[in-house]
mmCIF file of C-alpha atoms and ligand atoms in Angstrom:
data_model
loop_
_atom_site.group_PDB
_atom_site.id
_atom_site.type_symbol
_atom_site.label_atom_id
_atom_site.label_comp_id
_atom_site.label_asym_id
_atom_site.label_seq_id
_atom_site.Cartn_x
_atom_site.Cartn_y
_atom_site.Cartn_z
ATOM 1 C CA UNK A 1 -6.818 -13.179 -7.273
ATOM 2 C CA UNK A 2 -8.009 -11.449 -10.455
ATOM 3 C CA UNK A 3 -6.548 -12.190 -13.572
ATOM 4 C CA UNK A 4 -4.823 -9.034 -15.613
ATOM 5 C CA UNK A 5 -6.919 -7.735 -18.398
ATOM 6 C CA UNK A 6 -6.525 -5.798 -20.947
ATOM 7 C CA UNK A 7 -8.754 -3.348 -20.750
ATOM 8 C CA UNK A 8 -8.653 -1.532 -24.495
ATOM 9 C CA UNK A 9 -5.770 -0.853 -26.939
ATOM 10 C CA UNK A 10 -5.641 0.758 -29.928
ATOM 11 C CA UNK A 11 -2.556 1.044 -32.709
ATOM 12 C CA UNK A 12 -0.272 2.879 -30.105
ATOM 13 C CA UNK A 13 -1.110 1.759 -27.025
ATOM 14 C CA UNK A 14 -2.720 -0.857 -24.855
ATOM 15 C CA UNK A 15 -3.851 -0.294 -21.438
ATOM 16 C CA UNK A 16 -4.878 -3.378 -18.864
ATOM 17 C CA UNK A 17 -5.440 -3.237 -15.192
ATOM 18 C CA UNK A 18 -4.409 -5.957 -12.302
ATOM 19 C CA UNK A 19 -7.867 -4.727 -10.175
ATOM 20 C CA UNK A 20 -7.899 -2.829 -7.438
ATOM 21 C CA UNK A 21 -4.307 -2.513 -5.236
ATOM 22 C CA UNK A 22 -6.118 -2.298 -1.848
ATOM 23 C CA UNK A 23 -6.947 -6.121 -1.064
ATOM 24 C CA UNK A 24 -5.037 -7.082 -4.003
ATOM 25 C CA UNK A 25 -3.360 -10.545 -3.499
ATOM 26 C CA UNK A 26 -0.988 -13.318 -5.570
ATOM 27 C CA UNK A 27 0.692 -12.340 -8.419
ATOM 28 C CA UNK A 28 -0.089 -10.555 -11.796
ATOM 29 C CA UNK A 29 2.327 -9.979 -14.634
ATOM 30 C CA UNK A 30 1.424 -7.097 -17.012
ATOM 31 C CA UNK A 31 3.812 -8.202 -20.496
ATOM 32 C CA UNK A 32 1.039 -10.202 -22.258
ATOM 33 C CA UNK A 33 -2.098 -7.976 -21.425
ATOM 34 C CA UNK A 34 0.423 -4.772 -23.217
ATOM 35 C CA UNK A 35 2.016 -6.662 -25.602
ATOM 36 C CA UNK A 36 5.187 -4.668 -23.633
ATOM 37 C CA UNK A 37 8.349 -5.361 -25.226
ATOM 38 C CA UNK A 38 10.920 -3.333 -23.008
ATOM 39 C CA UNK A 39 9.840 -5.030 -19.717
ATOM 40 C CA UNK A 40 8.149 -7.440 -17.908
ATOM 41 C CA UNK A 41 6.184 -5.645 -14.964
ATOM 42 C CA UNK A 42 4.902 -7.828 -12.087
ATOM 43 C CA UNK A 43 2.285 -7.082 -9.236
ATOM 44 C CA UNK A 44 2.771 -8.928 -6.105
ATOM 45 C CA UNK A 45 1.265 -8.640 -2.816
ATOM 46 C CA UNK A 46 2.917 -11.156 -0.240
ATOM 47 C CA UNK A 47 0.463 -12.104 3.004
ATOM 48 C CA UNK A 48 1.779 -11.179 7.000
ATOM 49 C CA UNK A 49 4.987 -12.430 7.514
ATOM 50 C CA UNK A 50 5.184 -14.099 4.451
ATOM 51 C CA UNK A 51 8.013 -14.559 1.729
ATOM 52 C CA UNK A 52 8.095 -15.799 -2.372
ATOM 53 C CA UNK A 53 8.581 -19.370 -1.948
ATOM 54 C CA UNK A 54 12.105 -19.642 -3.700
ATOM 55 C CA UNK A 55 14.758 -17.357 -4.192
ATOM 56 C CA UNK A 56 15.470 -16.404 -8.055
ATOM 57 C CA UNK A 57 18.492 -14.881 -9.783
ATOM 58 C CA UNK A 58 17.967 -13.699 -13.722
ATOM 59 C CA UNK A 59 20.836 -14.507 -16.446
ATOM 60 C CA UNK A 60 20.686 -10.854 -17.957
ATOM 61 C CA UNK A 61 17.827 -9.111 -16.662
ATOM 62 C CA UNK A 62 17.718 -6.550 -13.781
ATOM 63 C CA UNK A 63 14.804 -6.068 -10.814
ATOM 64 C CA UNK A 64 13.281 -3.007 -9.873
ATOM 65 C CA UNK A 65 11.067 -3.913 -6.941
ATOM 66 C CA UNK A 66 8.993 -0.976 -5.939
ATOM 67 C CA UNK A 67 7.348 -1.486 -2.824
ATOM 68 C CA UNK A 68 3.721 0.438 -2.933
ATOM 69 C CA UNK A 69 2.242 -0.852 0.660
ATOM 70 C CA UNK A 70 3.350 -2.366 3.919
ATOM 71 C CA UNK A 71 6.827 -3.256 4.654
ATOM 72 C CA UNK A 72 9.206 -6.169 5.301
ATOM 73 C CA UNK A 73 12.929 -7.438 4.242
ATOM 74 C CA UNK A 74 14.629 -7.976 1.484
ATOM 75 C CA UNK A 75 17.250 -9.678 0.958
ATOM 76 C CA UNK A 76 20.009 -10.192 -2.046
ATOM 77 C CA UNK A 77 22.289 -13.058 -1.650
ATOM 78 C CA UNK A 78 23.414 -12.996 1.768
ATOM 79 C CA UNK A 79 22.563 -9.388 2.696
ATOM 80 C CA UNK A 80 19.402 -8.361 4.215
ATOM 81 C CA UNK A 81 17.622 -5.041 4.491
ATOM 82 C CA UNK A 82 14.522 -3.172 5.410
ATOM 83 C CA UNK A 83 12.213 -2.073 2.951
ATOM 84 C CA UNK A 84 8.489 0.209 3.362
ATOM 85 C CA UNK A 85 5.969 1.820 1.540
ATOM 86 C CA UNK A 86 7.951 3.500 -0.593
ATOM 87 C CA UNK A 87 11.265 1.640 -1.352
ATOM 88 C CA UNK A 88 12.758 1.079 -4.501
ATOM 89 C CA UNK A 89 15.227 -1.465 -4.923
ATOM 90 C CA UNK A 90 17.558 -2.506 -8.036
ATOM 91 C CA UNK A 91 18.792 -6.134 -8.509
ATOM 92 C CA UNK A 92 21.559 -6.992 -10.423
ATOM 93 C CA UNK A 93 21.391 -9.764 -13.151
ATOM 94 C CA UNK A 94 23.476 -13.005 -11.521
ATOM 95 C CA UNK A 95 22.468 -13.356 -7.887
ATOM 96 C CA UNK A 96 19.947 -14.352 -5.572
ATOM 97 C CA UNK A 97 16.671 -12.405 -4.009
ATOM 98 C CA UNK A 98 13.771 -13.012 -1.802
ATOM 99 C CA UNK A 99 11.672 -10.633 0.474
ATOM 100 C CA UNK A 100 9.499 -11.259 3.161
ATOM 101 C CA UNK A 101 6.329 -9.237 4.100
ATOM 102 C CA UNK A 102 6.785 -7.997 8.295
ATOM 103 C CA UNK A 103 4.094 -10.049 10.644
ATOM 104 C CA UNK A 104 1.714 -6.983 11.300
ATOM 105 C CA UNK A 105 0.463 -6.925 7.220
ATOM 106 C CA UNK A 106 0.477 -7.549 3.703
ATOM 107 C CA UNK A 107 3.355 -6.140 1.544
ATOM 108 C CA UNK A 108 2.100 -5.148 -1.729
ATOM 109 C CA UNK A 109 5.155 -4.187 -4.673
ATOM 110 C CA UNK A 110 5.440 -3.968 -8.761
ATOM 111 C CA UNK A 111 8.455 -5.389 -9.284
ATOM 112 C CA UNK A 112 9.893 -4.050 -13.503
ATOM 113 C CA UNK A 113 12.094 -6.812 -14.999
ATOM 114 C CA UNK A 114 14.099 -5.296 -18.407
ATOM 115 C CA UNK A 115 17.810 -6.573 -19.589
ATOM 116 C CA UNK A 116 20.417 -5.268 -17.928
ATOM 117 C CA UNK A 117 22.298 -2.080 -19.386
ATOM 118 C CA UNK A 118 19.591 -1.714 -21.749
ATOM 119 C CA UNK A 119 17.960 1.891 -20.949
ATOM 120 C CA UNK A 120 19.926 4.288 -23.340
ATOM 121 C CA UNK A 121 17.995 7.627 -23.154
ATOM 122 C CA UNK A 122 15.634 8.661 -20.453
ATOM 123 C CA UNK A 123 13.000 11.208 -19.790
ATOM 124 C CA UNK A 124 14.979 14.809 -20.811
ATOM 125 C CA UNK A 125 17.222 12.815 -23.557
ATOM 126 C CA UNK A 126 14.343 10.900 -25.451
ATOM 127 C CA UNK A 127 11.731 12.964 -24.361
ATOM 128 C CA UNK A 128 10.092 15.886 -26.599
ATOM 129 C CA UNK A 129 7.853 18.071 -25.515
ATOM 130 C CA UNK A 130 5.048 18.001 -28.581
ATOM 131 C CA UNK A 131 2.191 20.453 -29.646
ATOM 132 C CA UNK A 132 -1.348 18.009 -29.471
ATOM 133 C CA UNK A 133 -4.434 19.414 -28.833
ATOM 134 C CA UNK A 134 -5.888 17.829 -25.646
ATOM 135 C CA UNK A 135 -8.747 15.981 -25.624
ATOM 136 C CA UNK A 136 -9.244 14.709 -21.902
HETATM 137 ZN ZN1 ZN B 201 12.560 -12.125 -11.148
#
């Protein structure tokens, strides 16, 4: 397991990297390589048939797991559900959750913790479309 990095930052930005997804293993939070101070974002890649050793609930923050590889169950409080490649899931603040990776792989997932109720203007509403002159 790698440790995140941050890779380079300048006044406006700072940009780290967990390592390479494809292999990737443990667990990597993201919030002190940024400096982030919206959310806390989490890599996580759980082995075959394999679960996070303790279930967790969160006082006033909500979960958005997002599963990027393999699949397996998840499960909030008492109900249980599939998830794959692709699956996002939202947590509520105030109860339990756990999720297991199914026996034929790994199940690798980012999982973005921010307080409840807290997102107030999104993408079309904050965003602006603004005149730069690229340099990439
Ligand atoms: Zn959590």
């Amino acid at each position: 397991m790698s440790d995140t990095k941050t890779i380079n930052k300048g006044e406006k930005f700072a940009h780290a990297s967990v390592g390479r997804l494809r292999g990737f293993e443990g667990k990597q939070f993201v919030k002190d390589a940024t400096g982030a101070t919206s959310c806390e974002i989490s890599f996580g890649t759980l082995p075959a048939g394999e679960s996070v050793p303790f279930f967790h609930s969160h006082k006033a923050n909500e979960e958005n797991y997002v599963i990027l590889s393999g699949k397996g169950r998840f499960q909030v409080d008492d109900e249980v559900f599939d998830v794959e490649e692709g699956s996002v899931v939202r947590v509520s603040p105030g109860c339990d959750r756990n999720l297991r990776s199914a026996p034929e792989g790994p199940m690798t997932y980012i999982c973005v913790q921010a307080a409840d109720g807290s997102l107030k203007g999104y993408t079309m509403t904050d965003a602006e479309i603004t005149e730069r002159t690229s340099l990439l």
